[in-house]
PDB file of C-alpha atoms in Angstrom:
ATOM      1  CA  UNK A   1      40.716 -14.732  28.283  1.00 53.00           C
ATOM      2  CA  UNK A   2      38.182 -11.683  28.789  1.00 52.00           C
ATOM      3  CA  UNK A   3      36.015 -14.460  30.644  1.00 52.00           C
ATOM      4  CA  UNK A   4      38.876 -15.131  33.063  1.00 44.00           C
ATOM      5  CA  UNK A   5      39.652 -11.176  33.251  1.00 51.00           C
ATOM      6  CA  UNK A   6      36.126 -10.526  33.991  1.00 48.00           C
ATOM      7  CA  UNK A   7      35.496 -13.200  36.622  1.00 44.00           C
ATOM      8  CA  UNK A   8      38.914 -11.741  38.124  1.00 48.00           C
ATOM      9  CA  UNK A   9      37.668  -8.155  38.552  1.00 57.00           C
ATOM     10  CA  UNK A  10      33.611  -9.818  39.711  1.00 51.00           C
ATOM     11  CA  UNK A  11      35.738 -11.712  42.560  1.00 46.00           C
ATOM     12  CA  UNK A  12      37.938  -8.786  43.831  1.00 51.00           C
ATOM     13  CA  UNK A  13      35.253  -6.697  43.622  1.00 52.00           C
ATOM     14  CA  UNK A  14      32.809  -8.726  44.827  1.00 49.00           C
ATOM     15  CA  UNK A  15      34.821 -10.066  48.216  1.00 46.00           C
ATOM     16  CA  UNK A  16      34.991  -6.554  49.429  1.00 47.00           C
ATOM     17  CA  UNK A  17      32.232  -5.584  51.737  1.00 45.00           C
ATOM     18  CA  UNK A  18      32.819  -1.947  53.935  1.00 44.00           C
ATOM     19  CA  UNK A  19      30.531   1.342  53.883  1.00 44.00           C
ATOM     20  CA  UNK A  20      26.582   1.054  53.644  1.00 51.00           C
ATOM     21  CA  UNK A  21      25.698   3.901  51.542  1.00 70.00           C
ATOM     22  CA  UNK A  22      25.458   4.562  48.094  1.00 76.00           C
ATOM     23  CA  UNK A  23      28.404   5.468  46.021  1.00 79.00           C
ATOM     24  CA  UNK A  24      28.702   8.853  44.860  1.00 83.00           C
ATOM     25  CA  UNK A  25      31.589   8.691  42.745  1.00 91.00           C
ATOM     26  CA  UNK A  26      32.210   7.374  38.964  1.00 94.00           C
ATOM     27  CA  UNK A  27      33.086   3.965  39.751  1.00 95.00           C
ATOM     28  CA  UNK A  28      30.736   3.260  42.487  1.00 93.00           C
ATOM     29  CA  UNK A  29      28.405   4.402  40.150  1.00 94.00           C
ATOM     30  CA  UNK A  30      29.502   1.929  37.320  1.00 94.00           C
ATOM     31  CA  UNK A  31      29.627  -0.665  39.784  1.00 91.00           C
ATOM     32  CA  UNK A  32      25.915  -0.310  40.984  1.00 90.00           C
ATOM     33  CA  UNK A  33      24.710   0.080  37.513  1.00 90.00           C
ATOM     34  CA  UNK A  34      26.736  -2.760  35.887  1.00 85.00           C
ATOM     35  CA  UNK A  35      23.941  -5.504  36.595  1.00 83.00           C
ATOM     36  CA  UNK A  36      25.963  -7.603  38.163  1.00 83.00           C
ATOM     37  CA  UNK A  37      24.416  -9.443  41.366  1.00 82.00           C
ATOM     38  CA  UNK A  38      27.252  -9.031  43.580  1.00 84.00           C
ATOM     39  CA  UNK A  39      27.146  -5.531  43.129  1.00 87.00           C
ATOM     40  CA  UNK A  40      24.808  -3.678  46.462  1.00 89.00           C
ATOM     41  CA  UNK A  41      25.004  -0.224  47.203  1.00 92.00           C
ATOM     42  CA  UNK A  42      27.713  -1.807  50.473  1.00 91.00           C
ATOM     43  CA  UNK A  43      29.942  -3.579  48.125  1.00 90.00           C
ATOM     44  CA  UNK A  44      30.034  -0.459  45.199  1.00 92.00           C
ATOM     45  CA  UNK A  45      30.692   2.189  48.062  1.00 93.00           C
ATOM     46  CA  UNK A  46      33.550   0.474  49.567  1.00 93.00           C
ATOM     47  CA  UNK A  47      35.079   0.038  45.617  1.00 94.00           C
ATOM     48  CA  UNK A  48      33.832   3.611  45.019  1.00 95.00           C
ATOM     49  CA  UNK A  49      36.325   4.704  48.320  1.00 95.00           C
ATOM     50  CA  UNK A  50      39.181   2.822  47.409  1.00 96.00           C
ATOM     51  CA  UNK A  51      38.939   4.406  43.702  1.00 97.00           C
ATOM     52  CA  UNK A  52      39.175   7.625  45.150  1.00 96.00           C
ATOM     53  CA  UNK A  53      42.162   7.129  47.364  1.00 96.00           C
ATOM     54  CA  UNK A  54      43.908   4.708  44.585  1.00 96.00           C
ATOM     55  CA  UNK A  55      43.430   6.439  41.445  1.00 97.00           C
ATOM     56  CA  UNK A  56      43.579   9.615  39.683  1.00 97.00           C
ATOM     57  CA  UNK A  57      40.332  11.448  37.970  1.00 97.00           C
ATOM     58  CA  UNK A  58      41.209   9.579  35.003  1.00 96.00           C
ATOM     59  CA  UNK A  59      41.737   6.342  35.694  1.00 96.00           C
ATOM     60  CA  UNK A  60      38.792   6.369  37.998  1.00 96.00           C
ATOM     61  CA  UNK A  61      36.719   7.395  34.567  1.00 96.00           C
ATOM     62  CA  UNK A  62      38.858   4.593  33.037  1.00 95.00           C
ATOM     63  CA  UNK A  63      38.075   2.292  35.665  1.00 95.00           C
ATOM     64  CA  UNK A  64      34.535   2.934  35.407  1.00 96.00           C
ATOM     65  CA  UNK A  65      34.053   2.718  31.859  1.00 95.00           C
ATOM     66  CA  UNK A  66      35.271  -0.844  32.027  1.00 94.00           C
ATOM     67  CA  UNK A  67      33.368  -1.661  34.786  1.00 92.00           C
ATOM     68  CA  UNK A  68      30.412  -0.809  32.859  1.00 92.00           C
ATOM     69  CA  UNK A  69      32.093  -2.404  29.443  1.00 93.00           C
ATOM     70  CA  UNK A  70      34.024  -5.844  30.455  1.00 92.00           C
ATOM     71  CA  UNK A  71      34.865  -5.770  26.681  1.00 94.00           C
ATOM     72  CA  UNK A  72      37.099  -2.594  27.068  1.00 93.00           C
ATOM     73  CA  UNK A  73      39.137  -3.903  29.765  1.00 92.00           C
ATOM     74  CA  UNK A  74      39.695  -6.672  27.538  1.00 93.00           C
ATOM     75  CA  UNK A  75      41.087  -4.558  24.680  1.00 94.00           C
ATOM     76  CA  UNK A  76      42.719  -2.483  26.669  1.00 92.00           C
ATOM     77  CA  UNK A  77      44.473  -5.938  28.443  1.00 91.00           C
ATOM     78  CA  UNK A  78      45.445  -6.847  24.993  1.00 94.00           C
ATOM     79  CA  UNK A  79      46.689  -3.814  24.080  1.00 95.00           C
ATOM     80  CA  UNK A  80      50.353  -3.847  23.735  1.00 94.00           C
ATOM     81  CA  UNK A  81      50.970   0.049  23.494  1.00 96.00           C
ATOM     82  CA  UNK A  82      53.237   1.506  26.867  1.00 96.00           C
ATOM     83  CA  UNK A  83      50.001   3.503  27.579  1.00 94.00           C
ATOM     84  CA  UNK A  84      47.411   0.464  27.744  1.00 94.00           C
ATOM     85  CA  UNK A  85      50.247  -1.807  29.673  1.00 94.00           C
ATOM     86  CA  UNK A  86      50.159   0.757  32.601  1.00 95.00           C
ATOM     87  CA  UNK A  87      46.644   1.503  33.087  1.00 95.00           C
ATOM     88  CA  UNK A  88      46.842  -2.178  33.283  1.00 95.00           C
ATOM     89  CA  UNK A  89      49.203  -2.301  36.020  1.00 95.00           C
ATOM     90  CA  UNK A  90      47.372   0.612  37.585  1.00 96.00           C
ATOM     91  CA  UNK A  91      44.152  -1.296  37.321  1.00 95.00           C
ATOM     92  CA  UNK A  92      45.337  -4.247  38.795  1.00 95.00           C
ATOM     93  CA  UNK A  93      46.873  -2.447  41.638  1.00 96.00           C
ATOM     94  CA  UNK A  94      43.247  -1.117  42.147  1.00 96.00           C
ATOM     95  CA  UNK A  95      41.398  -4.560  42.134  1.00 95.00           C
ATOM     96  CA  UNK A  96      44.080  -5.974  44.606  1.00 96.00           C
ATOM     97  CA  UNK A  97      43.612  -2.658  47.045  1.00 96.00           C
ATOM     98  CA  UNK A  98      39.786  -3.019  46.668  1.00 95.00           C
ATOM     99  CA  UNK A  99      40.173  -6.923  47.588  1.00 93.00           C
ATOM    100  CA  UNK A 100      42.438  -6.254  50.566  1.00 93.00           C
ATOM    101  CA  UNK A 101      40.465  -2.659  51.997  1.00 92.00           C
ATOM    102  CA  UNK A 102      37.402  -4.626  51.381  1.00 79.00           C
ATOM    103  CA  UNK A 103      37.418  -8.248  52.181  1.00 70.00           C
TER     104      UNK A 103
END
């Protein structure tokens, strides 16, 4: 499962492809210093963007920290607490936007 969840976000993230500088916010940040191949300063801005019209302060500190730690989104996917199942939902709204403004 956190395999599948992880390849999930690495594909929606990774078929976006707008702006050409580097991110400046939390998540664009995360997303350039996650390792991840797919991840150039292009791809991480355009995330970085939709984070910041998407999501709230929070969840864009949320969002980064599992960025950075695929084994936190997992737990928090597992979670069954009303708190963890909407960050969820609000995560997954996220990915989709960032596929669709992106791809």
């Amino acid at each position: 499962m956190h395999r599948l969840l992880l390849v999930l976000a690495v594909l929606a993230l990774a078929s976006c492809g707008g702006g050409g500088s580097r991110p400046t916010g939390e998540v664009g940040q995360a997303c350039m210093s996650a390792g991840r191949s797919a991840a150039t300063p292009r791809l991480c801005s355009c995330i970085d963007q939709v984070a910041g019209r998407t999501l709230s302060r929070a969840e864009q500190r949320e969002t980064a920290r599992y960025i950075r730690d695929p084994e936190k989104l997992q737990e928090m996917k597992l979670d069954d607490r009303p708190r963890a199942e909407e960050m969820w939902r609000t995560y997954d709204r996220f990915v989709n936007a960032a596929r669709t403004a992106c791809g």
